[in-house]
PDB file of C-alpha atoms in Angstrom:
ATOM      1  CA  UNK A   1       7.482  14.919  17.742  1.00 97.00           C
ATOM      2  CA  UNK A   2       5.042  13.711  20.387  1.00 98.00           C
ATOM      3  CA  UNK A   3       2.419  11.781  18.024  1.00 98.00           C
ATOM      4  CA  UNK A   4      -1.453  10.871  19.453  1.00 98.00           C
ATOM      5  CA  UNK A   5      -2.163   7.442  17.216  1.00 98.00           C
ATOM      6  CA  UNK A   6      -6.003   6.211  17.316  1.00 97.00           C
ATOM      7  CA  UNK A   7      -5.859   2.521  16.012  1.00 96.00           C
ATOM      8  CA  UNK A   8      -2.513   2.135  17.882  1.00 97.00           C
ATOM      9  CA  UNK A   9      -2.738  -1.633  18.480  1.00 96.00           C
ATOM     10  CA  UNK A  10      -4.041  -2.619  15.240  1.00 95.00           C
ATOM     11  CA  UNK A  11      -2.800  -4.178  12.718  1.00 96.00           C
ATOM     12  CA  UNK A  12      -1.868  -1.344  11.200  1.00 97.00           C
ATOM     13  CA  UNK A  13      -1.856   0.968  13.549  1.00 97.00           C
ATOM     14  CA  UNK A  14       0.752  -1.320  16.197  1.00 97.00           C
ATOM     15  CA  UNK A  15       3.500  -1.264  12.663  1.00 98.00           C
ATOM     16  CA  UNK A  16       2.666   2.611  12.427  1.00 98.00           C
ATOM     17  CA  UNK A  17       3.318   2.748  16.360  1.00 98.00           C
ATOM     18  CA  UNK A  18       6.768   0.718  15.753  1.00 98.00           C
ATOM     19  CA  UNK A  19       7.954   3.026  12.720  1.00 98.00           C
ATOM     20  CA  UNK A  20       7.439   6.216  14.743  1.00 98.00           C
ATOM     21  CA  UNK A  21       9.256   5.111  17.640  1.00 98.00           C
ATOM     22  CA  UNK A  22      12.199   3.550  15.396  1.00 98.00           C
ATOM     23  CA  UNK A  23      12.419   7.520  13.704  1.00 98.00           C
ATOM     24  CA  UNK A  24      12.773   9.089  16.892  1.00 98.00           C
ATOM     25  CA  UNK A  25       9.474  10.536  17.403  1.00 98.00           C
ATOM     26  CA  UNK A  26       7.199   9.991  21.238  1.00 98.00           C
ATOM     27  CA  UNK A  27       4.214   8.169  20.559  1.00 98.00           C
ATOM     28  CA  UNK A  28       0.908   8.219  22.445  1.00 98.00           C
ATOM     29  CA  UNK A  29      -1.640   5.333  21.730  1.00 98.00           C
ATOM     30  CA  UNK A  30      -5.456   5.308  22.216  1.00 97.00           C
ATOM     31  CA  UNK A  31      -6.053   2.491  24.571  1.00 96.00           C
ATOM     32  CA  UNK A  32      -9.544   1.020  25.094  1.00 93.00           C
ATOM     33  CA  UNK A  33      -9.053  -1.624  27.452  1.00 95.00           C
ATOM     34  CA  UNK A  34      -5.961  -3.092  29.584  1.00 96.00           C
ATOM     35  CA  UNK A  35      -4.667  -4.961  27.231  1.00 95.00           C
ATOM     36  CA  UNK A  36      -4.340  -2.325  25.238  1.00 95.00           C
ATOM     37  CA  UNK A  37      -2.321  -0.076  27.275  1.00 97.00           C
ATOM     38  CA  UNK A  38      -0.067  -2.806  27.992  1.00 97.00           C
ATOM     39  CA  UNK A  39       0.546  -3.524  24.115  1.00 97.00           C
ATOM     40  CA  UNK A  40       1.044  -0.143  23.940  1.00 97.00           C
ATOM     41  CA  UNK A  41       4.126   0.138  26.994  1.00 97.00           C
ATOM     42  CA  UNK A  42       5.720  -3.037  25.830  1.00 97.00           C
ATOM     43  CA  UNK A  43       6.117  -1.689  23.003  1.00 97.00           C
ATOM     44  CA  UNK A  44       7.375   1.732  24.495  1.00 97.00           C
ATOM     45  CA  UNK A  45       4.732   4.142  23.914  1.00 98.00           C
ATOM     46  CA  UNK A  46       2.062   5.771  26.354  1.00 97.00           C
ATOM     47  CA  UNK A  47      -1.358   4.720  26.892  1.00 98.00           C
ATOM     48  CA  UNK A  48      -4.513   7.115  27.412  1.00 97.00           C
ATOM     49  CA  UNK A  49      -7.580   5.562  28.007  1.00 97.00           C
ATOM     50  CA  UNK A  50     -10.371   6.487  25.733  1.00 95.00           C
ATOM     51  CA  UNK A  51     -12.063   4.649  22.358  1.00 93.00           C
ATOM     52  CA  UNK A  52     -14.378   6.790  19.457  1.00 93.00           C
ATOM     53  CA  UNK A  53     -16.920   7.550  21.125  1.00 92.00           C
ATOM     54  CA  UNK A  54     -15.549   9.361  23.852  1.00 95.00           C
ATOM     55  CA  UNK A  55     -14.892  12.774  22.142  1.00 97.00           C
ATOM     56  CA  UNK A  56     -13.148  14.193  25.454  1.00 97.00           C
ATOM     57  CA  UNK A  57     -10.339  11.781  25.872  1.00 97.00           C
ATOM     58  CA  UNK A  58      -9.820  12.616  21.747  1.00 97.00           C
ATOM     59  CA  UNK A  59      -9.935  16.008  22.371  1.00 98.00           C
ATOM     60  CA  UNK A  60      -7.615  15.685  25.511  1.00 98.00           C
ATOM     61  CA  UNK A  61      -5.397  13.286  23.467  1.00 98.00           C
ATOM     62  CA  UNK A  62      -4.653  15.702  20.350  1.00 98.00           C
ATOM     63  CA  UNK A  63      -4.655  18.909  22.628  1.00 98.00           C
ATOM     64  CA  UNK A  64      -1.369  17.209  24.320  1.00 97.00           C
ATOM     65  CA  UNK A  65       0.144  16.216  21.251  1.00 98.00           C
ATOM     66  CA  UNK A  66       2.195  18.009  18.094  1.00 98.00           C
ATOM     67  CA  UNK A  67       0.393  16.128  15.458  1.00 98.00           C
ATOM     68  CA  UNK A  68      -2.388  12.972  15.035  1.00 98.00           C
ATOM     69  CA  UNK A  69      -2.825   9.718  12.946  1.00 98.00           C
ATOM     70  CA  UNK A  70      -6.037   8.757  12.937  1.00 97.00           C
ATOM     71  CA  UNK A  71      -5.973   4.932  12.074  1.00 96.00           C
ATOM     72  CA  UNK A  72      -9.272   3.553  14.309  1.00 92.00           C
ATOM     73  CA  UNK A  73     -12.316   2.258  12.715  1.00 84.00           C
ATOM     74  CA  UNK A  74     -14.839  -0.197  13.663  1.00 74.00           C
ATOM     75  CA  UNK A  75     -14.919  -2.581  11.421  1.00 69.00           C
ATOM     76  CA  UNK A  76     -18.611  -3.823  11.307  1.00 66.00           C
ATOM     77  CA  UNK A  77     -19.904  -4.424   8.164  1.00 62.00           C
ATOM     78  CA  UNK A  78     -23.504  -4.665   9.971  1.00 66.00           C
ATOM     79  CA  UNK A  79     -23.749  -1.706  10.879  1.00 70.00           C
ATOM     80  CA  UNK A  80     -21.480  -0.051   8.383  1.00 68.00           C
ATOM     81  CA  UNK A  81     -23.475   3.541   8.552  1.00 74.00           C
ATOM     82  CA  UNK A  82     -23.047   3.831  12.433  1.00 79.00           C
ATOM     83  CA  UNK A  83     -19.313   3.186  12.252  1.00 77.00           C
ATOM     84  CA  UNK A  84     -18.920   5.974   9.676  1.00 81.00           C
ATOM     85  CA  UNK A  85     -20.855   8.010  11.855  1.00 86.00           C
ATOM     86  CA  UNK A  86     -18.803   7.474  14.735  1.00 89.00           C
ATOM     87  CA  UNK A  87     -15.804   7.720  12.666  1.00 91.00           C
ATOM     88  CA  UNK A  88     -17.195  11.174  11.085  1.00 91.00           C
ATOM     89  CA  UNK A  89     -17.414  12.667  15.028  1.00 93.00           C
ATOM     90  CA  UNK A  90     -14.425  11.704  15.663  1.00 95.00           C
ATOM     91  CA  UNK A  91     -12.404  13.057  12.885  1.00 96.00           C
ATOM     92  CA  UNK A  92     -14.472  16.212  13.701  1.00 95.00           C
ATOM     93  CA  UNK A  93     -13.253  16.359  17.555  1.00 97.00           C
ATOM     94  CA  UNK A  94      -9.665  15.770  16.460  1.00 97.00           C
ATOM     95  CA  UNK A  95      -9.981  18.592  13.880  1.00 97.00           C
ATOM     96  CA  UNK A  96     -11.298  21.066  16.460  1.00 97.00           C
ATOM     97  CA  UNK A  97      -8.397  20.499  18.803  1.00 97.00           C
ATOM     98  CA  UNK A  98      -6.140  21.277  16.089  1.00 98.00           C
ATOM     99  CA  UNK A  99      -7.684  23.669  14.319  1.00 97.00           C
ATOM    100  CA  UNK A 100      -5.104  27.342  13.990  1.00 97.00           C
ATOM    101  CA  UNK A 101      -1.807  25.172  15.407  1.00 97.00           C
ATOM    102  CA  UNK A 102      -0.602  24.176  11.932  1.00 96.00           C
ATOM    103  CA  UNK A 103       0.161  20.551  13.450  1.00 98.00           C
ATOM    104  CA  UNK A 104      -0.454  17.838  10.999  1.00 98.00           C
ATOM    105  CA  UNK A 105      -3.302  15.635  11.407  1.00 98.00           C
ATOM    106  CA  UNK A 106      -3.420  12.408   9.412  1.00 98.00           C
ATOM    107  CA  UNK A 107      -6.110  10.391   8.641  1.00 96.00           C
ATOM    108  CA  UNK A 108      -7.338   6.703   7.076  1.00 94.00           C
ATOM    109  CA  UNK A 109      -9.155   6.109   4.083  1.00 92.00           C
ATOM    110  CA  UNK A 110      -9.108   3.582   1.227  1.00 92.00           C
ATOM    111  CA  UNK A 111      -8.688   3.566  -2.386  1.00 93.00           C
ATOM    112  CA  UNK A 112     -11.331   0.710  -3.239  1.00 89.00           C
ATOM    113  CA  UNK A 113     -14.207   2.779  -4.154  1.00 84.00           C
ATOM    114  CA  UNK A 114     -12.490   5.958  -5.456  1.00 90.00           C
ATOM    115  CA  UNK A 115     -12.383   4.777  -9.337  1.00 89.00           C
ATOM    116  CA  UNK A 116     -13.884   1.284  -9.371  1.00 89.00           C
ATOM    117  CA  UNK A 117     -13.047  -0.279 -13.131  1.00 90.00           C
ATOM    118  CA  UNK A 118     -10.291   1.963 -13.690  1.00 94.00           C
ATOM    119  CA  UNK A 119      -6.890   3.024 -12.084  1.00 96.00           C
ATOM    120  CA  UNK A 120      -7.554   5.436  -9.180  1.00 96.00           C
ATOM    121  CA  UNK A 121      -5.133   8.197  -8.442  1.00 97.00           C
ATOM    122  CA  UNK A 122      -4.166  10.190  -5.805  1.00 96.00           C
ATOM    123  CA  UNK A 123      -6.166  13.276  -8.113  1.00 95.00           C
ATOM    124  CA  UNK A 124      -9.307  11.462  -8.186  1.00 92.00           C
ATOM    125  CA  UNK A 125     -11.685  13.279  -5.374  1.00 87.00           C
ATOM    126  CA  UNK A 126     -12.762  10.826  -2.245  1.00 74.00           C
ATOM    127  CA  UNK A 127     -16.745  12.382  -3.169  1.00 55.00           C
ATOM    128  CA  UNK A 128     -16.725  10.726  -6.374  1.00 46.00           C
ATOM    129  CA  UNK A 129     -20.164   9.282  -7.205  1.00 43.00           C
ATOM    130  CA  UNK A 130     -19.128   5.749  -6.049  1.00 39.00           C
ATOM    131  CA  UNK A 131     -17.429   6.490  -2.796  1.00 42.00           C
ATOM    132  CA  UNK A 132     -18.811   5.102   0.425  1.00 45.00           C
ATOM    133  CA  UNK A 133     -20.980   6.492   3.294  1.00 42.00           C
ATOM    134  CA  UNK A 134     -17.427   6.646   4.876  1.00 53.00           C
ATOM    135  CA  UNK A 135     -16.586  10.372   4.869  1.00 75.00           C
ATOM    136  CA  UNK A 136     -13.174  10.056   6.479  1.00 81.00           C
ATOM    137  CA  UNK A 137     -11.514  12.133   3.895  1.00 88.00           C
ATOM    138  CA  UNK A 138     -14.091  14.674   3.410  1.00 87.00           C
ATOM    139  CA  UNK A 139     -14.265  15.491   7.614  1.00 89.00           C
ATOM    140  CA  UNK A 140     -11.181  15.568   7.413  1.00 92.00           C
ATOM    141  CA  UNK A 141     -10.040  17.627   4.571  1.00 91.00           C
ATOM    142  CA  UNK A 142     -12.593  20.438   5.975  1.00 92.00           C
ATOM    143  CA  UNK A 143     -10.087  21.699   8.169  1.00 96.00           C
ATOM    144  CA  UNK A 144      -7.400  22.669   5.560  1.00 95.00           C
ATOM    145  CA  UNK A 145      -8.132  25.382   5.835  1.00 94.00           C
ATOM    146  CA  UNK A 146      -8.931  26.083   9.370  1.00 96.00           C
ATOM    147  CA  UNK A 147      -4.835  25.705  10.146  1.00 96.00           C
ATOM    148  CA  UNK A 148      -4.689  21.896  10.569  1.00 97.00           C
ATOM    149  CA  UNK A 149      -1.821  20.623   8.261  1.00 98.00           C
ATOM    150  CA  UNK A 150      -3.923  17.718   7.249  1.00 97.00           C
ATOM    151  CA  UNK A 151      -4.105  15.029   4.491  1.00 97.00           C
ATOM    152  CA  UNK A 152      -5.073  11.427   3.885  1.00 96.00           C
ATOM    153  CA  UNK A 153      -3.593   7.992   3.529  1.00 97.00           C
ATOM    154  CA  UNK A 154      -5.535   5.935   1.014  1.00 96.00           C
ATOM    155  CA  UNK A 155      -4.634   2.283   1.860  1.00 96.00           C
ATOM    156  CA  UNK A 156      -4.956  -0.379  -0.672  1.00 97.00           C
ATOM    157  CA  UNK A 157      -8.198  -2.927   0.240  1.00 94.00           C
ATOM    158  CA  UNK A 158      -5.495  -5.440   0.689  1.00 96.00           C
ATOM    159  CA  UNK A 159      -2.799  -4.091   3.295  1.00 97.00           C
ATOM    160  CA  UNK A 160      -1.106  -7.872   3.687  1.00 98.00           C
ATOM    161  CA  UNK A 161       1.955  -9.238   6.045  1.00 97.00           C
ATOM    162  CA  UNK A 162       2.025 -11.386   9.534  1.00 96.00           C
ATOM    163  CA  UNK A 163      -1.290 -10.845  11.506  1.00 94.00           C
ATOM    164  CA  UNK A 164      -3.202  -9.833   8.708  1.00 96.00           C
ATOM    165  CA  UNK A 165      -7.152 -10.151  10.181  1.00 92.00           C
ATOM    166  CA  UNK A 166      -8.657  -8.835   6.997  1.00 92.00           C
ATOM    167  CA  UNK A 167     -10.189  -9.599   3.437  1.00 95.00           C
ATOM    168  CA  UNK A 168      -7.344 -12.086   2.887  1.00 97.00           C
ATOM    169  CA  UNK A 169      -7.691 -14.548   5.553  1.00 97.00           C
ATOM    170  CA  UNK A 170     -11.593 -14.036   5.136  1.00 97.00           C
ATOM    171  CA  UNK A 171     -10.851 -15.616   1.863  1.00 98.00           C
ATOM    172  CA  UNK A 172      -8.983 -18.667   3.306  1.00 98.00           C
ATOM    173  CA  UNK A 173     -11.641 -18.815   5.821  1.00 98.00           C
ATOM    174  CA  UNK A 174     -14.418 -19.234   2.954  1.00 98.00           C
ATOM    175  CA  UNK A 175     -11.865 -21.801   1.591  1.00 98.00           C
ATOM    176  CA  UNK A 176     -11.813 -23.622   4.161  1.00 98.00           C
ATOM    177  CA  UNK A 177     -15.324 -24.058   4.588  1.00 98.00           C
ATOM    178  CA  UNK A 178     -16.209 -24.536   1.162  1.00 98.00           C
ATOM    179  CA  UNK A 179     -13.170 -27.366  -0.019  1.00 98.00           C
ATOM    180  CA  UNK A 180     -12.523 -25.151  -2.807  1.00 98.00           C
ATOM    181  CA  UNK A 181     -10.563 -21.792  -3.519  1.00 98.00           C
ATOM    182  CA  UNK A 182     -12.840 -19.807  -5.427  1.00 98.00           C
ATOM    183  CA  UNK A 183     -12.640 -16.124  -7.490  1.00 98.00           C
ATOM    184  CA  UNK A 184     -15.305 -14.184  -9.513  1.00 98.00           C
ATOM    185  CA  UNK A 185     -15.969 -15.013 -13.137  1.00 97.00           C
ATOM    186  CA  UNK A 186     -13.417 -15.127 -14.334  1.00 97.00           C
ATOM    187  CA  UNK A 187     -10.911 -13.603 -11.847  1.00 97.00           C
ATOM    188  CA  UNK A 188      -9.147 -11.168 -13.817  1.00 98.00           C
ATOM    189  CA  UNK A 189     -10.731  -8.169 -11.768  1.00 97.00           C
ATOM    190  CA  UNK A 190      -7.628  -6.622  -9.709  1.00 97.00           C
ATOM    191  CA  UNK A 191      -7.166  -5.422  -5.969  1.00 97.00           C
ATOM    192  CA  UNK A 192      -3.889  -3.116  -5.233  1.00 98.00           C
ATOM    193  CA  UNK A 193      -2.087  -4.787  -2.277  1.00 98.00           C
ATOM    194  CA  UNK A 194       0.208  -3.197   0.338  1.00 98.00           C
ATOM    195  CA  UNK A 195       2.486  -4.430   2.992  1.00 98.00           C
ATOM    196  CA  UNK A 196       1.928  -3.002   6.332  1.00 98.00           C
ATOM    197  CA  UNK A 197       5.739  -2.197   7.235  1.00 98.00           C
ATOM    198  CA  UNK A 198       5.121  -0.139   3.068  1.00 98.00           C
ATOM    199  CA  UNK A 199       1.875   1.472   4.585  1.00 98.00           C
ATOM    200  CA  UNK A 200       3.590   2.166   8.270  1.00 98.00           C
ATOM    201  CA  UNK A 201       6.197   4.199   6.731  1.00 98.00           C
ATOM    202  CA  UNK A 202       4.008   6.216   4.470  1.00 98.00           C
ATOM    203  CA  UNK A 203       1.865   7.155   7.715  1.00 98.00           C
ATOM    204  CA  UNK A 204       5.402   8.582   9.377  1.00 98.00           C
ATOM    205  CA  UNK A 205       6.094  10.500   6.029  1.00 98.00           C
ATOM    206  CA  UNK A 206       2.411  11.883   5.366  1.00 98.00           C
ATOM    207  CA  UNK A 207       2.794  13.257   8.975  1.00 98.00           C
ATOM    208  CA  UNK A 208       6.375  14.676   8.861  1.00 98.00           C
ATOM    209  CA  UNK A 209       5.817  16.061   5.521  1.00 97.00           C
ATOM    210  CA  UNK A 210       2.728  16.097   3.839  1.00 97.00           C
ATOM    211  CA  UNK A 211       1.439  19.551   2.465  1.00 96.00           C
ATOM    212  CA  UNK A 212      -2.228  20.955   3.537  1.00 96.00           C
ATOM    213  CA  UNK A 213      -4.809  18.960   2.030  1.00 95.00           C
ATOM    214  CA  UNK A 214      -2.836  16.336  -0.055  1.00 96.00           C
ATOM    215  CA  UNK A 215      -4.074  12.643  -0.546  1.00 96.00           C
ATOM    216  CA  UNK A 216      -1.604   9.709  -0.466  1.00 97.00           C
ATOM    217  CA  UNK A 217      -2.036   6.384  -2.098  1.00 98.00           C
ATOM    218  CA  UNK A 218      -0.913   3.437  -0.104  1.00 98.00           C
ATOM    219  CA  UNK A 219      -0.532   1.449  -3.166  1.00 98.00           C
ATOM    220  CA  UNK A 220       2.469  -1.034  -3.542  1.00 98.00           C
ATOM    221  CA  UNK A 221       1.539  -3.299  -6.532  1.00 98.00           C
ATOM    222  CA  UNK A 222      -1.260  -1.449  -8.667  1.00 97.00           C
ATOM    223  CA  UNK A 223      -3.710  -4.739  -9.239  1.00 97.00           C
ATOM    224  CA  UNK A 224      -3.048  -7.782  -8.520  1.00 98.00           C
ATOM    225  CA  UNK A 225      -5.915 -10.357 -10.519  1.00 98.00           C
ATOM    226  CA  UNK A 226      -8.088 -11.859  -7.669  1.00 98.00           C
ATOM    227  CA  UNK A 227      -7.284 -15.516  -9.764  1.00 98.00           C
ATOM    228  CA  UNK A 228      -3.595 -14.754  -8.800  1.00 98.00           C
ATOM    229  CA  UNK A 229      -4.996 -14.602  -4.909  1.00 98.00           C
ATOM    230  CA  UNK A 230      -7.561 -17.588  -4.926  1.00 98.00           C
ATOM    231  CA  UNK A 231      -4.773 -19.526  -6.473  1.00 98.00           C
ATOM    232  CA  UNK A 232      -2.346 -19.015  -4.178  1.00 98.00           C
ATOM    233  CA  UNK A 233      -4.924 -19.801  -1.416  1.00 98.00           C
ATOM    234  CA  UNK A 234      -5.651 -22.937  -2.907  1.00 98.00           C
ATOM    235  CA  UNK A 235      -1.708 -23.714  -3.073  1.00 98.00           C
ATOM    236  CA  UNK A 236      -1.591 -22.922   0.491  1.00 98.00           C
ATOM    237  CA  UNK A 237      -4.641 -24.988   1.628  1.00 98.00           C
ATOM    238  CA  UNK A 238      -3.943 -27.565  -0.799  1.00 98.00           C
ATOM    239  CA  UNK A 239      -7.030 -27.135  -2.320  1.00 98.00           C
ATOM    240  CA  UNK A 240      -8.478 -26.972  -5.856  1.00 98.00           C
ATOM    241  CA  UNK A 241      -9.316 -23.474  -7.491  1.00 98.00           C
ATOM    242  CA  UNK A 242     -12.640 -22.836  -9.357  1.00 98.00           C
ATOM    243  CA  UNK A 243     -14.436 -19.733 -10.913  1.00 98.00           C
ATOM    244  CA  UNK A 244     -17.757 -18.902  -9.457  1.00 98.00           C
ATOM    245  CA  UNK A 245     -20.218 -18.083 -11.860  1.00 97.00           C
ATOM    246  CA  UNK A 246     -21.484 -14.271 -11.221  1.00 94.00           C
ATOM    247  CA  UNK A 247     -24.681 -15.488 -10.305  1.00 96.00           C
ATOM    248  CA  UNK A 248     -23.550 -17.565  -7.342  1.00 97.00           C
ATOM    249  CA  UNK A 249     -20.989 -15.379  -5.751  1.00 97.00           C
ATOM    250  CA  UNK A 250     -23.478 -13.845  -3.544  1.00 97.00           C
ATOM    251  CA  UNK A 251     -24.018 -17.375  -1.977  1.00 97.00           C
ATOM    252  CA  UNK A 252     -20.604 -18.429  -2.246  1.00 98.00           C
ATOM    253  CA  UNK A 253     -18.721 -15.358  -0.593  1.00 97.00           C
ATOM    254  CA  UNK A 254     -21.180 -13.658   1.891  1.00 95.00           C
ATOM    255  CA  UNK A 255     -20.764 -10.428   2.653  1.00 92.00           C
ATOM    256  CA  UNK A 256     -16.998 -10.061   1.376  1.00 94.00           C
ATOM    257  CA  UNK A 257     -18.302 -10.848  -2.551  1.00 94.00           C
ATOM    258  CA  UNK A 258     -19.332  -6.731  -2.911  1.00 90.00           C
ATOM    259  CA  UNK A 259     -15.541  -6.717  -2.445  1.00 91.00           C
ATOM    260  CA  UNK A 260     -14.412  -9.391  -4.154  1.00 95.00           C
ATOM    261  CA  UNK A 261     -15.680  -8.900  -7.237  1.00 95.00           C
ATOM    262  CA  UNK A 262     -14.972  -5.149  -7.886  1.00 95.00           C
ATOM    263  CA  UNK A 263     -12.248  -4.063 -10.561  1.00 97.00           C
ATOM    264  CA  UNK A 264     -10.230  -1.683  -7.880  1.00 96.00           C
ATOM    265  CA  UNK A 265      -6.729  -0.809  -8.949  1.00 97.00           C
ATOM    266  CA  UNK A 266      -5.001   2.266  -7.771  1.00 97.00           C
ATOM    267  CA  UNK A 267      -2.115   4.108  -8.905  1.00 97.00           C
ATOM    268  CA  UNK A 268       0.869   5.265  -6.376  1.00 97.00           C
ATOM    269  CA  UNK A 269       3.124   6.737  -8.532  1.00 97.00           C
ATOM    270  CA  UNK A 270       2.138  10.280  -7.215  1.00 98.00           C
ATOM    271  CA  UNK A 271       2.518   9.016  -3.587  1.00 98.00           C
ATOM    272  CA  UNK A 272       6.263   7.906  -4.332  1.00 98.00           C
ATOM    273  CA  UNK A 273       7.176  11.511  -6.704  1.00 97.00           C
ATOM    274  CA  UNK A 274       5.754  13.586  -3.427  1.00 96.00           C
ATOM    275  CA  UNK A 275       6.859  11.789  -0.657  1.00 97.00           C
ATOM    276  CA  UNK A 276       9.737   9.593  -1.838  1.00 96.00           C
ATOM    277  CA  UNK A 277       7.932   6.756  -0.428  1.00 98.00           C
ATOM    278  CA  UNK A 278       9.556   3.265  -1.711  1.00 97.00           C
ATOM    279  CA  UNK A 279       7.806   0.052  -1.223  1.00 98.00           C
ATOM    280  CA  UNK A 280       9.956  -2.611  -0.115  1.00 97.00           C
ATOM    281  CA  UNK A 281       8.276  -5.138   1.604  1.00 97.00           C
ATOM    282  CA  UNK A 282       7.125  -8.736   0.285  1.00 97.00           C
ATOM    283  CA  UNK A 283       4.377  -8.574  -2.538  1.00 98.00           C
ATOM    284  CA  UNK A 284       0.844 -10.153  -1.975  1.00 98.00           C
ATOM    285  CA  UNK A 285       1.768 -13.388  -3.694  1.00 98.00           C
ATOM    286  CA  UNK A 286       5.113 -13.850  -2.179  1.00 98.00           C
ATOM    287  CA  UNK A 287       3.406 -13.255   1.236  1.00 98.00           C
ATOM    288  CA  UNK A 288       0.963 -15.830   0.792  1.00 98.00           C
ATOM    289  CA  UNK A 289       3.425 -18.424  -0.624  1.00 98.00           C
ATOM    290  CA  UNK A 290       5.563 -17.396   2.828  1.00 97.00           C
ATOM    291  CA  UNK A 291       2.677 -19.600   4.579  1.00 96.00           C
ATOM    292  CA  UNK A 292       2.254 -18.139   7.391  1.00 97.00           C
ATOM    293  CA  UNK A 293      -1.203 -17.082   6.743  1.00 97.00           C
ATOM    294  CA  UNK A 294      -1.910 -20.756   6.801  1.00 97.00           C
ATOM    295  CA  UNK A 295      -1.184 -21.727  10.148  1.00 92.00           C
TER     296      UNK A 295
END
């Protein structure tokens, strides 16, 4: 299968780009810049030139290709709105393209605000009350029914392993700076927790196999408590680990405490029944005891 991937050099998106090529399947990344497209051909893919906001080289991208994983985001929590916006458009352009070919078209969303204080599951609908302005799921969805073989990848808030540039090493960042590895309360709110290699090979099932409209949890341990993750910061840094009272976690954690304090787990067990997806990579803990995140 020739595959268009958006987010192809990501973190992510560069293991999803790997597991494709490792199946069998042609892979064609979204490349922004020159770097890009060279990641992309050392790693023995093609390169086309576009990013979000150019709808034509998305359009041109999916119109040469027998099915789409749509992995790109920009990741700016200051202007949060505009990057679902952009997102939303381009979901919409990839849909179009596909629209009456029965390809499969797979896209990204997350489980951390489907269910917050209970376990999320792959039934619970992305337009629940407490979902985000991010309509990933909901563009993309739309076009079940307009003969795109579509469906969503959930990922876990914490999708963990070499290169990791997200809420984890935030965390050891705000370590750093403070001399202390801190957690919530009383840290027994949980995040689910994925490895990438886990969440790459879900992507290349979801898109060789998934049904019309189905949603996928990328969801290898279920909750992890954030005291288990603070702590094994602080073992990494070498430094102590404290509780935050609620009041001061604003101050303490920035923008990442709206995160860090929710009660997020997620279930996966209807991921693994309908795909046969296994997780076998390194839990969260294990990863961060690996120490690599620490150099």
């Amino acid at each position: 299968m020739r595959v268009f991937v958006t987010g192809a050099t990501g973190f992510v998106g560069s293991a999803v780009v790997r597991e494709l090529l490792d199946a069998g399947h042609q892979v064609v990344g979204l490349a922004r810049s020159d770097r890009s497209a060279a990641a992309l051909k050392d790693a023995g893919a093609e390169a086309h030139r576009g990013d979000l906001d150019d709808l034509d080289a998305l359009r041109a991208g999916a119109a040469a290709a027998d099915g789409v994983i749509h992995l790109a985001f920009v990741h700016d929590f200051d202007r949060y709105d505009e990057a679902a916006l952009i997102d939303r458009r381009a979901i919409e352009a990839l849909g179009e393209e596909l629209a009456g070919s029965d390809r499969p078209f797979v896209v990204t969303s997350g489980t951390a605000l489907v269910a917050p204080g209970r376990v999320a599951t792959e039934e619970d609908p992305a337009h629940a009350p407490q979902a985000a302005s991010r309509a990933s799921e909901q563009a993309a969805l739309a076009f079940a029914e307009r003969g795109v073989r579509v469906s969503a990848v959930r990922l876990s808030p914490t999708v963990h392993g070499e290169g990791d540039h997200g809420f984890v090493p935030r965390l050891i960042e705000i370590a750093r700076e403070k001399g202390v590895s801190g957690y919530p309360g009383d840290g027994a709110n949980r995040w689910p927790a994925v490895h990438r290699t886990d969440a790459a090979r879900l992507f290349r099932l979801a898109l060789e196999s998934a049904p019309t409209g189905a949603r996928f949890h990328g969801v290898a341990e279920e909750g992890v408590p954030v005291r288990e993750i603070a702590e094994a910061i602080g073992r990494g840094l070498g430094l102590p680990v404290t509780s935050v009272a609620p009041e001061d976690v604003p101050g303490h954690f920035g923008w990442i405490s709206a995160f860090w304090s929710l009660d997020i787990p997620a279930s996966g067990r209807l991921t693994r029944e309908r795909l046969g997806w296994e997780p076998t990579g390194e839990k969260l803990i294990a990863d961060l005891d690996a120490g690599h995140y620490f150099r």
